[in-house]
Amino acid sequence: MAVSFTLYCDCATGASSTDLCDEPGLTVQGATSFLTGPDTWEGHMDRIPSDAALGTIIQVCIAALICVGAWAIFARKRSELLTWLGLTSAPAGLIALAFATGALTAVALLQIPGLSDVASAPGTAVHQVAGDRTDVAALVALATVALIKTAFAEELVFRGLIAKRLYKRLGLWGGNIAQASLFAAIHLPVLVLPEARNLIGAGMIGFAFLIALVAGWLNERKANGSIWPGVGLHAGANLTTYLMLALA
């Protein structure tokens, strides 16, 4: 759904408190301006695919460096990297079902009056990446952000790196509630959006908690610790949300 945050400055619905997403701090547009000189909105829109690709690469690299660094420090001698992070195989049917569940949930939630306004407000990923454009380049850029920059990178850090450490300390249910709470907490900045200063904003944070909880349960109970079902769930929700908002 559009409540997903990227990992170095913004997300689908606002700026992340981790500052590992799209909004304040280092933004893709800001980075491009630094390299190429003063920017204009029109110039930014012309660079949609390259900006989305650059942001995705930066985000995935940061997520990977965090995960590999933690593994090298704490687990290199006793566990294989991919297993430690949950990057193991999972049933394709389960991943597809998770993707479809995320997509259908997003469709249902976007019927709530006022939710679309929050999810596509200035400062959100949909607005920053595509603006008012609906051409192929803009839609491909949105898909890249939805599937890789947010869904994969966030699942790698939260359900791969963080959740698995919490499960060992707190058990599955305690750890799952803890990791879902952390995931919801990074979405709290959505409440600063004028459109979200009501129950809609609180509901979106609640959805972030729920999707994280379900992703953790799917991974551990149904996929033997693989994070791919969670990636599928997250990707289905984000991709559907982004495209529906862009094409509305």
CSV table of C-alpha atoms in Angstrom, one decimal:
chain,number,residue,atom,x,y,z
A,1,MET,CA,0.0,0.0,0.0
A,2,ALA,CA,1.1,3.6,-0.2
A,3,VAL,CA,2.3,3.6,3.4
A,4,SER,CA,5.6,2.1,2.5
A,5,PHE,CA,8.8,4.2,3.1
A,6,THR,CA,12.0,3.9,1.3
A,7,LEU,CA,15.2,3.5,3.3
A,8,TYR,CA,17.1,6.6,2.8
A,9,CYS,CA,14.6,9.5,2.6
A,10,ASP,CA,10.8,9.1,1.7
A,11,CYS,CA,8.1,6.6,1.0
A,12,ALA,CA,4.8,6.0,-0.5
A,13,THR,CA,3.1,8.3,2.0
A,14,GLY,CA,5.7,10.7,3.5
A,15,ALA,CA,9.1,11.2,4.9
A,16,SER,CA,10.8,8.5,6.9
A,17,SER,CA,12.1,9.2,10.3
A,18,THR,CA,15.1,6.9,9.5
A,19,ASP,CA,16.0,9.4,6.8
A,20,LEU,CA,16.7,6.4,4.6
A,21,CYS,CA,14.0,7.3,2.0
A,22,ASP,CA,12.9,10.0,-0.6
A,23,GLU,CA,12.0,13.2,1.2
A,24,PRO,CA,14.1,15.3,3.5
A,25,GLY,CA,17.8,15.1,3.4
A,26,LEU,CA,19.4,13.5,0.4
A,27,THR,CA,16.8,13.2,-2.3
A,28,VAL,CA,17.4,11.9,-5.8
A,29,GLN,CA,16.4,15.2,-7.2
A,30,GLY,CA,18.8,17.0,-4.8
A,31,ALA,CA,21.6,14.6,-5.7
A,32,THR,CA,21.0,15.2,-9.4
A,33,SER,CA,20.9,18.9,-8.9
A,34,PHE,CA,24.3,18.7,-7.1
A,35,LEU,CA,25.8,16.9,-10.0
A,36,THR,CA,24.2,18.8,-12.9
A,37,GLY,CA,23.4,22.3,-11.6
A,38,PRO,CA,20.1,24.1,-10.8
A,39,ASP,CA,17.0,21.9,-11.4
A,40,THR,CA,13.6,22.7,-12.7
A,41,TRP,CA,10.5,20.7,-12.2
A,42,GLU,CA,10.3,20.2,-16.0
A,43,GLY,CA,13.8,19.0,-16.1
A,44,HIS,CA,13.2,16.6,-13.2
A,45,MET,CA,10.2,15.1,-15.0
A,46,ASP,CA,12.2,14.5,-18.1
A,47,ARG,CA,14.7,12.5,-16.0
A,48,ILE,CA,12.1,10.3,-14.3
A,49,PRO,CA,13.5,6.9,-15.3
A,50,SER,CA,17.1,7.8,-14.5
A,51,ASP,CA,16.2,9.4,-11.2
A,52,ALA,CA,14.1,6.4,-10.2
A,53,ALA,CA,17.0,4.0,-11.2
A,54,LEU,CA,19.5,6.1,-9.3
A,55,GLY,CA,17.4,6.3,-6.2
A,56,THR,CA,16.7,2.5,-6.3
A,57,ILE,CA,20.4,1.7,-6.7
A,58,ILE,CA,21.3,4.0,-3.7
A,59,GLN,CA,18.6,2.5,-1.6
A,60,VAL,CA,19.4,-1.1,-2.3
A,61,CYS,CA,23.1,-0.5,-1.8
A,62,ILE,CA,22.5,1.1,1.6
A,63,ALA,CA,20.3,-1.7,2.7
A,64,ALA,CA,22.8,-4.3,1.5
A,65,LEU,CA,25.7,-2.5,3.2
A,66,ILE,CA,23.8,-2.4,6.5
A,67,CYS,CA,22.9,-6.1,6.3
A,68,VAL,CA,26.3,-7.4,5.1
A,69,GLY,CA,28.0,-5.2,7.7
A,70,ALA,CA,25.9,-6.6,10.5
A,71,TRP,CA,26.4,-10.1,9.4
A,72,ALA,CA,30.2,-9.6,9.1
A,73,ILE,CA,30.4,-8.3,12.6
A,74,PHE,CA,27.9,-10.6,14.4
A,75,ALA,CA,27.4,-13.8,12.5
A,76,ARG,CA,30.1,-14.4,9.8
A,77,LYS,CA,31.7,-17.3,11.7
A,78,ARG,CA,28.5,-19.2,12.4
A,79,SER,CA,26.0,-18.5,9.7
A,80,GLU,CA,25.9,-18.2,5.9
A,81,LEU,CA,24.9,-14.7,4.8
A,82,LEU,CA,21.9,-15.5,2.6
A,83,THR,CA,20.4,-17.9,5.2
A,84,TRP,CA,21.0,-15.3,8.0
A,85,LEU,CA,19.0,-12.7,6.1
A,86,GLY,CA,16.3,-15.1,4.9
A,87,LEU,CA,17.3,-14.8,1.2
A,88,THR,CA,16.4,-18.5,0.7
A,89,SER,CA,14.0,-20.1,-1.7
A,90,ALA,CA,10.2,-20.1,-1.0
A,91,PRO,CA,7.3,-21.7,-2.8
A,92,ALA,CA,6.5,-19.7,-5.9
A,93,GLY,CA,2.7,-20.2,-5.3
A,94,LEU,CA,3.0,-18.7,-1.8
A,95,ILE,CA,4.9,-15.7,-3.2
A,96,ALA,CA,2.2,-15.2,-5.9
A,97,LEU,CA,-0.6,-15.6,-3.3
A,98,ALA,CA,1.1,-13.0,-1.1
A,99,PHE,CA,1.5,-10.6,-4.0
A,100,ALA,CA,-2.2,-11.0,-4.9
A,101,THR,CA,-3.2,-10.5,-1.3
A,102,GLY,CA,-1.2,-7.3,-1.1
A,103,ALA,CA,-2.7,-6.0,-4.4
A,104,LEU,CA,-6.3,-6.8,-3.4
A,105,THR,CA,-5.8,-5.2,0.0
A,106,ALA,CA,-4.5,-2.0,-1.6
A,107,VAL,CA,-7.5,-1.9,-4.0
A,108,ALA,CA,-9.9,-2.2,-1.1
A,109,LEU,CA,-8.2,0.4,1.1
A,110,LEU,CA,-8.0,2.9,-1.7
A,111,GLN,CA,-11.8,3.0,-1.7
A,112,ILE,CA,-11.7,4.7,1.7
A,113,PRO,CA,-12.6,8.4,1.1
A,114,GLY,CA,-9.6,10.7,1.6
A,115,LEU,CA,-7.0,7.9,1.5
A,116,SER,CA,-5.9,8.6,-2.1
A,117,ASP,CA,-5.4,12.3,-1.3
A,118,VAL,CA,-2.9,11.4,1.5
A,119,ALA,CA,-1.1,8.7,-0.5
A,120,SER,CA,-0.5,11.0,-3.5
A,121,ALA,CA,0.1,14.2,-1.6
A,122,PRO,CA,3.3,16.3,-2.3
A,123,GLY,CA,6.2,14.7,-0.6
A,124,THR,CA,5.0,11.1,-1.3
A,125,ALA,CA,6.8,8.7,-3.6
A,126,VAL,CA,4.0,8.8,-6.2
A,127,HIS,CA,4.1,12.6,-6.4
A,128,GLN,CA,7.9,12.8,-6.3
A,129,VAL,CA,8.5,10.1,-8.9
A,130,ALA,CA,5.8,10.7,-11.4
A,131,GLY,CA,4.0,13.9,-10.6
A,132,ASP,CA,1.1,14.2,-13.0
A,133,ARG,CA,2.7,12.0,-15.7
A,134,THR,CA,1.1,8.7,-16.8
A,135,ASP,CA,3.4,7.8,-19.7
A,136,VAL,CA,5.3,4.6,-19.9
A,137,ALA,CA,8.5,6.0,-18.5
A,138,ALA,CA,6.7,7.4,-15.4
A,139,LEU,CA,4.9,4.1,-14.8
A,140,VAL,CA,8.1,2.1,-15.2
A,141,ALA,CA,9.8,4.4,-12.7
A,142,LEU,CA,6.9,3.9,-10.2
A,143,ALA,CA,7.1,0.1,-10.7
A,144,THR,CA,10.9,0.2,-10.1
A,145,VAL,CA,10.4,2.2,-6.9
A,146,ALA,CA,7.5,0.0,-5.7
A,147,LEU,CA,9.1,-3.4,-6.4
A,148,ILE,CA,12.8,-2.8,-5.6
A,149,LYS,CA,13.4,0.4,-3.8
A,150,THR,CA,10.6,0.0,-1.2
A,151,ALA,CA,9.4,-3.6,-1.2
A,152,PHE,CA,12.7,-5.5,-1.6
A,153,ALA,CA,15.0,-3.1,0.3
A,154,GLU,CA,12.6,-2.6,3.2
A,155,GLU,CA,11.8,-6.3,3.6
A,156,LEU,CA,15.6,-7.1,3.5
A,157,VAL,CA,16.2,-4.8,6.4
A,158,PHE,CA,13.1,-5.2,8.5
A,159,ARG,CA,12.0,-8.8,7.9
A,160,GLY,CA,15.5,-10.1,7.1
A,161,LEU,CA,18.0,-8.3,9.3
A,162,ILE,CA,15.9,-6.9,12.2
A,163,ALA,CA,13.0,-9.4,12.6
A,164,LYS,CA,15.1,-12.5,12.6
A,165,ARG,CA,17.2,-11.1,15.4
A,166,LEU,CA,14.1,-10.2,17.4
A,167,TYR,CA,12.6,-13.7,16.9
A,168,LYS,CA,15.6,-15.2,18.5
A,169,ARG,CA,15.4,-13.0,21.5
A,170,LEU,CA,11.6,-12.6,22.0
A,171,GLY,CA,10.2,-15.7,20.2
A,172,LEU,CA,8.1,-15.6,17.1
A,173,TRP,CA,5.1,-13.7,18.4
A,174,GLY,CA,6.9,-11.3,20.6
A,175,GLY,CA,9.5,-10.6,17.9
A,176,ASN,CA,6.9,-10.3,15.2
A,177,ILE,CA,5.0,-7.6,17.2
A,178,ALA,CA,8.2,-5.8,17.9
A,179,GLN,CA,9.4,-5.7,14.3
A,180,ALA,CA,6.0,-4.7,13.1
A,181,SER,CA,5.9,-1.9,15.7
A,182,LEU,CA,9.3,-0.6,14.4
A,183,PHE,CA,8.1,-0.8,10.8
A,184,ALA,CA,5.0,1.2,11.8
A,185,ALA,CA,7.1,3.7,13.7
A,186,ILE,CA,9.1,4.7,10.7
A,187,HIS,CA,5.9,5.7,9.0
A,188,LEU,CA,4.9,8.1,11.7
A,189,PRO,CA,6.1,11.2,9.7
A,190,VAL,CA,3.1,10.6,7.5
A,191,LEU,CA,1.2,12.4,10.2
A,192,VAL,CA,2.9,15.7,9.3
A,193,LEU,CA,1.1,15.8,6.0
A,194,PRO,CA,-1.9,18.2,6.2
A,195,GLU,CA,-4.0,15.6,4.4
A,196,ALA,CA,-3.2,13.0,7.1
A,197,ARG,CA,-4.0,14.9,10.2
A,198,ASN,CA,-7.0,12.8,11.0
A,199,LEU,CA,-8.0,9.1,11.3
A,200,ILE,CA,-6.7,8.4,7.8
A,201,GLY,CA,-3.1,9.0,8.8
A,202,ALA,CA,-3.5,6.8,11.9
A,203,GLY,CA,-5.1,4.1,9.8
A,204,MET,CA,-2.2,4.1,7.4
A,205,ILE,CA,0.2,3.6,10.2
A,206,GLY,CA,-2.0,0.8,11.5
A,207,PHE,CA,-1.9,-0.7,8.0
A,208,ALA,CA,1.9,-0.6,8.0
A,209,PHE,CA,1.9,-2.5,11.3
A,210,LEU,CA,-0.5,-5.1,10.0
A,211,ILE,CA,1.3,-5.7,6.7
A,212,ALA,CA,4.6,-6.1,8.6
A,213,LEU,CA,2.9,-8.5,11.0
A,214,VAL,CA,1.5,-10.6,8.3
A,215,ALA,CA,4.8,-10.6,6.3
A,216,GLY,CA,6.7,-11.8,9.3
A,217,TRP,CA,4.2,-14.6,10.0
A,218,LEU,CA,4.2,-15.7,6.4
A,219,ASN,CA,7.9,-15.8,6.2
A,220,GLU,CA,8.5,-17.8,9.4
A,221,ARG,CA,5.4,-20.1,9.5
A,222,LYS,CA,4.9,-20.8,5.8
A,223,ALA,CA,8.2,-20.3,4.1
A,224,ASN,CA,10.8,-21.7,6.6
A,225,GLY,CA,12.3,-18.3,7.2
A,226,SER,CA,12.5,-17.0,3.6
A,227,ILE,CA,11.6,-13.3,3.3
A,228,TRP,CA,10.3,-13.7,-0.3
A,229,PRO,CA,6.6,-14.1,0.7
A,230,GLY,CA,6.9,-10.8,2.6
A,231,VAL,CA,8.5,-9.2,-0.4
A,232,GLY,CA,5.6,-10.4,-2.5
A,233,LEU,CA,3.0,-9.1,-0.1
A,234,HIS,CA,4.8,-5.7,0.2
A,235,ALA,CA,5.4,-5.5,-3.6
A,236,GLY,CA,1.8,-6.3,-4.4
A,237,ALA,CA,0.5,-3.6,-2.1
A,238,ASN,CA,2.9,-0.9,-3.2
A,239,LEU,CA,2.8,-1.6,-6.9
A,240,THR,CA,-1.0,-1.6,-7.0
A,241,THR,CA,-1.2,1.6,-4.9
A,242,TYR,CA,1.3,3.5,-7.0
A,243,LEU,CA,-0.2,2.6,-10.3
A,244,MET,CA,-3.8,3.2,-9.2
A,245,LEU,CA,-2.9,6.6,-7.8
A,246,ALA,CA,-0.9,7.6,-10.9
A,247,LEU,CA,-3.6,6.5,-13.3
A,248,ALA,CA,-6.5,7.9,-11.3
